[in-house]
C-alpha positions as a printed Julia matrix, in Angstrom:
216×3 Matrix{Float64}:
   0.0     0.0    0.0
   1.74    3.11  -1.26
  -0.59    5.35   0.74
   0.81    4.11   4.05
   4.37    2.83   3.61
   5.55    0.85   6.62
   9.06    1.74   7.85
   9.45   -1.47   9.87
  10.79   -4.69   8.38
  10.06   -7.29  11.08
   6.65   -6.82  12.7
   5.15   -9.13  15.33
   1.42   -9.06  15.93
   0.66  -10.15  19.49
  -2.36  -10.33  21.74
  -4.39  -12.61  23.93
  -6.14  -15.74  22.71
  -8.85  -14.72  20.23
  -7.66  -11.13  19.78
  -7.2   -11.37  15.99
  -3.42  -11.79  15.67
  -3.49  -14.22  12.78
  -6.18  -12.32  10.89
  -4.29   -9.02  11.08
  -0.89  -10.53  10.22
  -2.43  -12.27   7.21
  -4.11   -9.07   6.02
  -0.9    -7.05   6.32
   1.25   -9.64   4.56
  -1.17   -9.72   1.65
  -1.44   -5.94   1.35
   2.32   -5.35   1.54
   3.44   -8.5   -0.27
   5.39   -9.5    2.83
   6.56  -12.79   4.24
   3.96  -14.29   6.57
   4.86  -16.38   9.62
   1.9   -18.04  11.32
   1.98  -20.2   14.39
   0.93  -23.76  13.54
  -0.97  -24.39  16.76
  -3.02  -27.23  15.26
   0.17  -29.26  14.86
   0.61  -29.43  18.64
  -0.7   -32.9   19.58
  -0.86  -31.99  23.28
  -2.95  -28.82  22.99
  -6.45  -30.37  23.04
  -5.53  -32.32  26.18
  -3.91  -29.28  27.82
  -7.1   -27.21  27.96
  -8.89  -30.1   29.7
  -6.02  -31.11  32.02
  -3.45  -28.27  32.14
  -1.49  -29.57  35.11
  -0.7   -32.83  33.35
  -0.05  -31.55  29.84
   1.43  -28.07  30.38
   5.09  -29.08  30.08
   4.84  -31.1   26.84
   2.54  -28.52  25.25
   4.97  -25.68  26.02
   8.06  -27.65  24.95
   6.4   -28.49  21.65
   5.41  -24.86  21.04
   8.91  -23.61  21.84
  10.72  -26.04  19.54
   8.26  -25.47  16.69
   8.48  -21.67  17.0
  12.26  -21.9   17.1
  12.33  -24.07  13.98
   9.96  -21.75  12.16
  11.79  -18.54  13.06
  15.15  -20.08  12.29
  13.89  -20.85   8.81
  12.17  -17.54   8.08
  13.98  -14.9   10.16
  17.59  -16.01   9.88
  17.32  -16.75   6.15
  17.14  -13.55   4.05
  14.31  -13.22   1.54
  15.29  -11.0   -1.36
  11.69  -10.64  -2.51
  10.04   -9.53   0.75
  10.49   -6.07   2.26
   8.47   -6.97   5.34
   8.01   -9.93   7.65
   4.71  -10.24   9.51
   4.43  -12.83  12.28
   1.42  -13.61  14.46
   3.66  -14.23  17.47
   6.92  -13.13  19.06
   9.28  -15.77  20.4
   8.98  -14.13  23.84
   5.4   -15.41  23.93
   6.9   -18.81  24.62
   8.22  -17.74  28.0
   5.14  -15.74  29.01
   2.74  -18.63  28.51
   5.12  -21.12  30.1
   5.46  -18.95  33.21
   1.69  -19.12  33.68
   1.22  -22.76  32.82
   4.19  -24.54  34.43
   5.04  -25.24  38.04
   8.19  -23.7   39.51
  10.52  -26.62  38.8
   9.21  -27.13  35.27
   9.57  -23.43  34.53
  13.17  -23.37  35.77
  14.09  -26.09  33.27
  12.02  -24.49  30.54
  13.56  -21.05  31.04
  17.05  -22.5   30.69
  16.11  -24.11  27.37
  14.41  -20.92  26.2
  17.51  -18.82  26.86
  19.59  -21.22  24.79
  17.18  -21.11  21.86
  16.3   -17.4   21.72
  19.84  -16.02  21.35
  20.09  -15.93  17.53
  16.81  -14.13  16.88
  16.63  -10.34  16.4
  14.09   -8.22  18.22
  11.1    -7.14  16.14
  11.27   -3.65  14.66
   7.74   -3.2   16.01
   5.54   -5.35  18.24
   1.82   -4.65  17.91
  -0.38   -5.87  20.76
  -4.11   -6.12  20.04
  -6.01   -5.46  23.26
  -9.57   -6.58  23.93
 -11.49   -7.12  27.17
 -11.78  -10.67  28.47
 -15.54  -10.64  27.83
 -14.93   -9.72  24.19
 -12.23  -12.37  23.85
 -14.55  -15.04  25.23
 -17.2   -13.95  22.73
 -14.77  -14.18  19.82
 -13.41  -17.52  21.01
 -16.95  -18.89  21.16
 -17.75  -17.51  17.7
 -14.8   -19.22  16.02
 -15.93  -22.5   17.53
 -12.75  -24.43  18.27
 -13.88  -27.22  20.55
 -10.53  -27.51  22.32
 -10.8   -23.83  23.41
 -14.16  -24.25  25.16
 -12.58  -24.74  28.64
 -10.8   -21.34  28.45
 -11.97  -19.05  31.26
 -11.97  -15.3   31.82
  -9.54  -15.85  34.68
  -7.04  -17.6   32.42
  -7.27  -14.83  29.81
  -6.75  -12.18  32.49
  -3.65  -13.99  33.73
  -2.22  -14.11  30.2
  -2.99  -10.43  29.66
  -1.28   -9.44  32.9
   1.8   -11.45  31.92
   2.09   -9.52  28.66
   1.72   -6.14  30.36
   4.21   -7.03  33.06
   6.72   -8.01  30.39
   6.08   -4.88  28.32
   6.92   -2.61  31.26
  10.51   -3.86  31.17
  11.1    -3.68  27.42
  13.52   -0.94  26.37
  15.04   -2.45  23.21
  12.17   -2.02  20.71
   8.8    -0.25  20.38
   5.57   -1.88  21.53
   2.31   -0.48  20.17
  -0.72   -1.47  22.27
  -3.9    -0.85  20.27
  -7.3    -1.07  21.92
  -9.36   -2.85  19.26
 -12.31   -3.69  21.51
 -15.11   -3.05  19.01
 -13.08   -3.16  15.81
 -13.57   -5.68  13.02
 -10.53   -5.21  10.8
 -11.36   -8.39   8.87
 -14.69   -7.14   7.47
 -14.37   -3.37   7.93
 -11.75   -1.73   5.69
 -11.93    1.56   7.61
 -10.95   -0.26  10.81
  -8.06   -1.94   9.03
  -6.9     1.4    7.61
  -6.87    2.94  11.09
  -4.56    0.19  12.32
  -2.33    0.47   9.25
  -1.97    4.23   9.81
  -0.66    3.51  13.3
   1.71    0.77  12.16
   3.09    3.02   9.42
   4.46    5.47  12.0
   7.85    5.36  13.68
   8.04    4.86  17.44
  10.76    5.11  20.04
  11.57    1.98  22.06
   9.14    1.32  24.89
   5.37    1.13  25.24
   2.9     3.25  23.26
  -0.85    2.93  23.93
  -3.53    3.91  21.44
  -7.3     3.61  21.55
  -9.3     3.78  18.32
 -12.93    4.87  18.51
């Protein structure tokens, strides 16, 4: 889109479960002819069992996610693409640690964190991380609407815990800009005006640290 050129090369779209990460990343990659990196969550054989019995399946589900994300980013981030000016991903590798911290017990997390630190070292920070914020009630509504049976056990309490983990992490980030966009009532999949509003924000330059924007 020539109207809103994006100055960032590597952009991560983040947010809570059901916030619209994949939809926005896919839209942006198509509009800007960029490389698209999507998390292959359906490939995780432990995920359906995790939502029903998190204590038992948390460690294998998080290990699987971490190794798959590492493999995917190693392939797409560390290998230059001469034909793509932008990379749009629907996750940041840091997500791995945030979810694990919530889902694992203390001993499991200690082991997991050590493995994470070994794996994350080669990856660059995103040039911009966009966090799509919605209330837990709205997230539950969207999760129900998309109808994934394995997500039916997800509670408002779990979503709130995940959200708080993101915000706690963001407060300590000084290396790259984080753009938190309140998209509570936005439908950027069906409404082009809503999508354009988000693109206008992404097309701007930001200093490192957190920037909060609400679109009405």
